[in-house]
Coordinates of C-alpha atoms and ligand atoms in Angstrom, one line a residue:
M1 CA 63.4 -19.1 282.9
S2 CA 65.4 -15.4 283.3
S3 CA 63.4 -12.6 282.9
Y4 CA 63.8 -10.2 279.6
P5 CA 66.3 -7.2 279.9
S6 CA 65.0 -4.0 281.0
S7 CA 66.7 -2.1 278.1
V8 CA 68.1 -2.8 274.8
K9 CA 70.0 -1.4 272.0
L10 CA 68.4 -1.8 268.6
V11 CA 71.1 -1.4 265.5
E12 CA 69.8 0.0 262.6
V13 CA 71.2 -1.8 259.4
G14 CA 69.3 -0.5 256.5
P15 CA 71.6 1.8 255.2
R16 CA 74.2 -0.6 254.9
D17 CA 72.4 -4.3 255.0
G18 CA 68.9 -2.8 253.8
L19 CA 70.6 -0.8 250.8
Q20 CA 73.1 -3.1 249.6
S21 CA 71.2 -5.4 247.3
I22 CA 68.4 -3.0 246.1
V23 CA 68.6 -2.9 242.4
N24 CA 67.6 1.1 241.8
I25 CA 70.5 3.4 243.0
I26 CA 69.5 5.1 245.8
S27 CA 71.4 8.7 245.5
T28 CA 73.9 10.2 247.9
E29 CA 71.8 12.9 249.2
E30 CA 68.7 10.5 249.5
K31 CA 70.8 8.0 251.9
V32 CA 72.1 11.0 254.0
N33 CA 68.8 12.5 254.3
Y34 CA 67.9 8.8 255.4
I35 CA 70.6 8.4 258.0
N36 CA 69.6 11.6 259.4
L37 CA 66.2 10.8 260.1
L38 CA 67.4 7.6 261.8
S39 CA 69.5 9.7 263.9
D40 CA 66.9 12.0 264.7
A41 CA 64.7 8.9 265.8
G42 CA 67.4 8.0 268.6
M43 CA 68.8 5.2 267.0
Q44 CA 71.8 4.2 269.2
E45 CA 73.7 2.5 266.8
I46 CA 73.4 3.2 262.9
E47 CA 75.3 1.1 260.5
V48 CA 76.0 3.7 257.9
T49 CA 77.5 1.7 254.8
S50 CA 80.0 -0.6 254.3
F51 CA 83.9 0.1 252.6
V52 CA 83.6 -2.9 250.5
S53 CA 84.8 -3.6 246.5
P54 CA 82.1 -1.3 244.3
K55 CA 82.6 -4.1 242.0
W56 CA 80.8 -6.2 244.3
I57 CA 78.0 -3.9 246.1
P58 CA 77.9 -1.0 243.8
Q59 CA 75.0 0.6 245.6
L60 CA 77.2 1.4 248.5
A61 CA 80.2 2.7 246.1
D62 CA 79.5 6.1 247.6
A63 CA 80.5 5.2 251.3
T64 CA 83.0 8.0 251.9
D65 CA 80.9 10.4 250.5
V66 CA 77.7 9.5 252.7
S67 CA 80.1 9.4 255.7
I68 CA 81.2 12.7 255.6
L69 CA 77.9 14.0 254.6
I70 CA 75.6 12.6 257.5
N71 CA 74.7 14.7 260.6
Q72 CA 76.2 13.0 263.9
I73 CA 74.5 13.1 266.9
P74 CA 77.2 12.4 269.7
D75 CA 74.8 9.8 271.6
T76 CA 74.6 7.9 268.6
C77 CA 77.4 5.3 267.0
Y78 CA 78.1 5.4 263.8
T79 CA 79.4 2.4 262.3
A80 CA 80.9 1.3 259.1
L81 CA 81.3 -2.2 257.7
V82 CA 84.8 -3.4 256.5
P83 CA 85.8 -6.8 254.8
N84 CA 89.4 -6.3 254.4
L85 CA 92.5 -4.0 255.1
H86 CA 92.0 -1.9 252.2
G87 CA 88.3 -1.3 253.7
L88 CA 89.5 -0.8 257.1
K89 CA 92.0 2.1 256.0
N90 CA 88.7 3.8 254.6
A91 CA 86.6 3.7 257.3
V92 CA 89.5 5.2 259.2
D93 CA 90.1 7.8 256.8
S94 CA 86.7 8.7 256.9
K95 CA 87.0 9.2 260.8
Y96 CA 85.0 6.5 261.9
K97 CA 85.3 5.6 265.6
S98 CA 83.4 1.9 265.1
V99 CA 83.4 -0.8 262.7
A100 CA 82.0 -3.9 261.8
V101 CA 83.9 -6.6 260.4
F102 CA 82.1 -10.3 259.0
T103 CA 82.8 -14.0 258.8
T104 CA 80.9 -16.8 258.1
V105 CA 80.8 -20.8 259.5
S106 CA 79.6 -21.9 255.8
E107 CA 82.6 -22.4 253.5
T108 CA 80.7 -21.8 250.5
F109 CA 79.0 -18.8 251.4
S110 CA 82.4 -17.3 252.8
Q111 CA 83.8 -18.1 249.1
K112 CA 80.8 -16.6 247.3
N113 CA 80.6 -13.3 249.9
T114 CA 84.3 -12.5 250.1
N115 CA 86.0 -14.6 247.8
C116 CA 88.2 -16.5 250.2
S117 CA 88.1 -19.3 253.1
I118 CA 87.1 -18.8 256.5
Q119 CA 90.4 -19.7 257.6
E120 CA 91.6 -16.7 255.1
S121 CA 88.8 -14.3 256.2
F122 CA 90.5 -14.5 259.8
K123 CA 94.0 -13.9 258.4
R124 CA 92.6 -10.9 256.5
L125 CA 91.1 -9.8 260.5
N126 CA 94.6 -10.5 262.2
F127 CA 96.2 -7.9 259.4
M128 CA 93.6 -5.5 260.3
Q129 CA 93.6 -5.8 264.1
P130 CA 96.9 -3.4 264.5
I131 CA 95.5 -0.7 262.6
W132 CA 91.7 -1.0 264.7
E133 CA 94.0 -1.0 267.9
E134 CA 96.0 2.0 266.7
S135 CA 93.2 4.0 265.8
N136 CA 91.3 3.0 269.0
L137 CA 88.2 1.7 267.1
R138 CA 85.3 -0.2 268.6
V139 CA 84.9 -3.4 266.6
R140 CA 81.8 -5.2 266.4
G141 CA 81.8 -8.7 264.4
Y142 CA 79.1 -10.5 262.5
I143 CA 79.3 -14.3 262.3
S144 CA 76.7 -15.3 259.1
T145 CA 74.8 -18.0 258.5
V146 CA 75.1 -19.3 262.0
W147 CA 71.7 -21.4 261.6
H148 CA 71.0 -22.3 258.2
C149 CA 73.0 -21.7 254.8
P150 CA 71.6 -21.3 251.7
Y151 CA 74.2 -23.4 250.2
E152 CA 75.5 -26.0 253.0
G153 CA 71.8 -26.3 255.0
I154 CA 72.2 -26.8 258.8
I155 CA 75.3 -25.6 260.6
Q156 CA 77.4 -27.6 262.9
Y157 CA 77.5 -25.7 266.4
D158 CA 81.2 -26.1 266.9
S159 CA 82.2 -24.2 264.4
I160 CA 80.2 -21.5 265.5
L161 CA 81.7 -21.5 269.2
D162 CA 85.2 -21.8 267.4
S163 CA 84.6 -18.5 265.4
I164 CA 83.2 -16.6 268.5
S165 CA 86.2 -17.5 270.6
K166 CA 88.2 -16.1 267.2
Y167 CA 86.6 -12.9 267.4
L168 CA 86.9 -12.5 271.3
D169 CA 91.0 -13.2 271.1
L170 CA 91.0 -10.4 268.3
G171 CA 89.7 -8.0 270.8
I172 CA 86.3 -8.4 269.1
T173 CA 83.5 -7.0 271.6
E174 CA 80.3 -7.6 270.4
I175 CA 79.1 -10.7 268.5
S176 CA 76.2 -10.5 265.9
L177 CA 74.9 -13.9 265.5
G178 CA 73.4 -13.9 261.8
D179 CA 70.2 -15.8 260.7
T180 CA 71.3 -14.7 256.9
I181 CA 68.5 -16.1 254.9
G182 CA 66.1 -15.7 258.0
K183 CA 65.5 -19.7 258.1
A184 CA 66.0 -20.1 261.8
T185 CA 63.2 -21.2 264.1
P186 CA 62.6 -20.0 267.7
D187 CA 63.4 -23.6 268.8
E188 CA 66.7 -23.6 266.8
V189 CA 67.1 -20.2 268.3
R190 CA 67.0 -21.2 272.3
W191 CA 69.0 -24.3 271.1
L192 CA 72.2 -22.9 270.0
L193 CA 71.5 -19.8 272.9
D194 CA 71.6 -22.3 275.2
K195 CA 75.1 -24.0 274.3
I196 CA 76.6 -20.4 273.6
L197 CA 75.8 -18.7 276.9
A198 CA 76.9 -21.8 278.5
K199 CA 80.2 -20.0 278.0
W200 CA 80.0 -16.3 277.6
P201 CA 77.7 -14.0 279.1
P202 CA 74.2 -13.0 276.9
N203 CA 75.9 -8.8 276.9
I204 CA 78.5 -9.7 274.0
F205 CA 76.0 -10.7 272.0
A206 CA 73.5 -9.6 269.2
L207 CA 70.7 -11.0 266.7
H208 CA 70.7 -10.3 263.5
F209 CA 67.5 -12.0 262.2
H210 CA 66.7 -11.5 258.3
D211 CA 62.4 -12.2 258.2
T212 CA 62.7 -14.6 255.1
F213 CA 59.6 -17.2 256.9
G214 CA 58.2 -14.5 259.3
S215 CA 59.7 -16.0 262.3
A216 CA 62.4 -13.0 263.0
E217 CA 59.8 -11.9 265.7
E218 CA 59.3 -14.7 268.0
N219 CA 63.4 -15.5 267.6
I220 CA 63.7 -12.0 268.8
Q221 CA 61.4 -12.8 271.9
A222 CA 63.4 -16.1 272.2
G223 CA 66.8 -14.2 272.4
L224 CA 65.2 -11.5 274.8
E225 CA 64.2 -15.1 277.3
F226 CA 68.0 -15.5 277.2
E227 CA 68.6 -11.9 278.1
I228 CA 70.1 -10.9 275.2
S229 CA 69.6 -7.1 275.1
I230 CA 71.1 -6.2 271.2
F231 CA 69.3 -6.7 267.9
D232 CA 69.7 -5.8 264.2
G233 CA 67.0 -4.0 262.4
S234 CA 66.6 -2.6 259.0
T235 CA 63.6 0.1 259.0
G236 CA 60.8 -0.9 256.4
G237 CA 62.7 -4.2 256.7
I238 CA 64.3 -3.7 253.3
G239 CA 67.5 -5.8 251.7
G240 CA 69.5 -8.8 252.3
C241 CA 72.3 -10.0 251.2
P242 CA 72.9 -10.3 247.3
Y243 CA 75.1 -13.6 247.7
A244 CA 73.1 -15.4 250.1
E245 CA 70.5 -16.9 247.6
G246 CA 67.2 -16.5 249.3
S247 CA 67.7 -14.0 251.6
S248 CA 65.2 -11.2 252.0
G249 CA 64.8 -7.9 254.2
N250 CA 66.1 -7.9 258.2
I251 CA 63.0 -7.9 260.5
A252 CA 61.8 -4.4 260.3
T253 CA 63.2 -1.9 263.5
E254 CA 60.3 -0.2 264.0
A255 CA 58.3 -4.2 264.3
I256 CA 61.2 -4.8 267.1
N257 CA 60.9 -1.6 268.8
S258 CA 57.0 -2.0 268.9
L259 CA 57.5 -5.8 270.2
C260 CA 60.2 -4.0 273.1
N261 CA 57.0 -1.6 273.8
S262 CA 54.6 -3.8 274.4
L263 CA 57.0 -5.4 277.0
G264 CA 58.2 -2.7 279.1
I265 CA 61.4 -2.8 277.2
E266 CA 62.9 0.2 276.7
T267 CA 65.1 1.4 273.1
G268 CA 65.3 4.8 273.8
I269 CA 63.7 5.3 270.4
Q270 CA 60.7 8.1 269.2
P271 CA 58.2 5.6 267.1
E272 CA 57.0 8.2 265.4
K273 CA 60.1 9.4 263.9
L274 CA 61.3 6.0 263.2
N275 CA 58.2 5.7 260.9
I276 CA 58.9 8.7 259.3
A277 CA 62.5 6.9 258.3
A278 CA 61.4 3.4 257.5
N279 CA 58.3 5.5 255.1
F280 CA 61.1 7.7 253.5
I281 CA 63.2 5.1 252.8
Q282 CA 60.4 2.1 252.0
N283 CA 59.3 4.9 249.3
L284 CA 62.4 5.1 247.8
V285 CA 63.1 1.3 247.1
N286 CA 62.3 -0.7 244.6
K287 CA 61.1 -4.2 246.3
E288 CA 63.2 -5.9 243.5
S289 CA 66.5 -6.8 245.2
R290 CA 69.8 -7.9 243.4
N291 CA 70.7 -11.6 243.8
Y292 CA 74.5 -12.3 242.6
A293 CA 74.9 -15.3 243.8
K294 CA 73.1 -16.7 240.8
D295 CA 75.1 -14.8 238.8
Ligands
HMG301 P1 88.4 -9.6 245.3 O1 87.8 -9.5 244.2 O2 89.0 -11.1 246.1 O3 89.7 -8.6 246.2 O4 87.1 -9.3 246.8 P2 91.1 -8.3 246.0 O5 91.6 -8.4 247.3 O6 91.3 -9.3 245.0 O7 91.1 -6.8 245.1 C1 90.7 -7.2 243.7 C2 90.1 -4.9 243.5 O8 89.1 -4.8 244.4 C3 91.1 -4.5 243.6 O9 91.0 -3.5 242.8 C4 91.0 -3.7 245.2 O10 91.8 -2.5 245.0 C5 89.7 -3.9 245.2 P3 91.6 -3.2 241.3 O11 93.1 -3.4 241.5 O12 90.9 -4.4 240.7 O13 91.2 -2.0 240.7 N1 89.4 -3.6 247.0 C6 88.6 -3.2 247.4 N2 88.1 -2.0 246.7 C7 87.3 -1.5 247.8 N3 87.0 -1.6 248.9 C8 87.8 -2.6 249.7 C9 88.1 -3.3 248.7 N4 89.2 -4.6 249.1 C10 89.4 -4.8 247.8 N5 87.6 -2.8 251.1 C11 86.1 -8.4 249.1 C12 86.9 -9.3 248.0 C13 86.2 -8.8 250.2 C14 86.8 -7.1 248.5 C15 85.1 -8.7 248.1 O14 84.6 -9.9 248.4 C16 83.7 -7.9 248.8 O15 83.9 -6.5 248.7 N6 82.7 -8.5 249.6 C17 82.0 -7.9 250.0 C18 80.5 -8.5 249.8 C19 79.6 -7.9 250.6 O16 79.5 -6.7 250.9 N7 78.7 -8.7 251.2 C20 77.6 -8.3 252.1 C21 77.8 -7.8 253.2 S1 77.9 -9.5 254.3 C22 75.9 -9.1 255.0 O17 75.2 -9.2 254.1 C23 76.0 -10.3 255.9 C24 75.8 -9.7 257.4 O18 74.5 -8.7 257.2 C25 75.4 -10.7 258.5 C26 74.1 -11.7 257.8 O19 73.2 -11.2 257.7 O20 74.3 -12.4 258.6 C27 76.7 -9.0 257.9
MG302 MG1 72.6 -9.5 257.1

């Protein structure tokens, strides 16, 4: 068994994944305050927002304003999620140096979430590639429904390997494996990582666990056993994907941070300040979340 990494990067996705399904509209000013608190807590990377269609995700329709108004700290990487060329151009106009793209290994989820097939989602990425190269952007790539899909059940791992290869061919440098509906078990995580890490090194992967069934923390521990050193979390555990029925919030960033502290793993985060950010956003969000999958 390998030893745990000595330090990890936690990627805060609360302002995007956390807020995207929240029913009550959080004001631009409140989002900016929240993101500034996260920067102040020492997060290495913050996913600020997404430049997606406001018809699909009304909560993040103020992506441009939020991006302009936040205080950016030099040591923090600020990332925007983009679904297509339109979103990528908006992110470039908003001066992002880092973007995240997404695909999935489930055809049904692809249609529900982005109105296109998996193949079409890669065609969109092919159109985007010249722009992100020309703009010198760092690109992170999500693969959703890696373990379980709410519509198609358990996923065949060949399709996951295929998506990873395609991402790497596109020059994507960090790949976040998403347990979109929070159903993966630690054994399933170990099984898949064993297959994936037989082909690629652990330092290009992040793990993105939603915590629907309460196994996210154990899943992260399984990831640490495989020397994975990047984990996504959402302060306060808020959120979920509105197009994945049954998806609850991400694992709370403060829970990952506590786990790492207890294992002697460095995160560079100030826990008291992280708790301030978590309390701030938890007090604002209405626990009821939006689920467009049923529409
Ligand atoms: P579409 O309706 O097929 O788009 O949606 P379209 O290309 O046909 O365009 C329709 C209209 O949308 C046009 O405007 C476009 O200009 C506009 P109109 O002519 O009608 O006025 N449009 C846009 N507007 C703003 N920004 C854009 C954009 N693109 C087109 N980027 C589309 C296709 C991909 C846009 C839509 O399906 C979409 O926005 N989907 C995003 C859904 C989403 O954000 N889901 C959650 C994020 S993924 C996730 O949560 C999983 C993750 O956390 C990992 C995990 O947990 O597994 C990452
Ligand atoms: Mg997610």
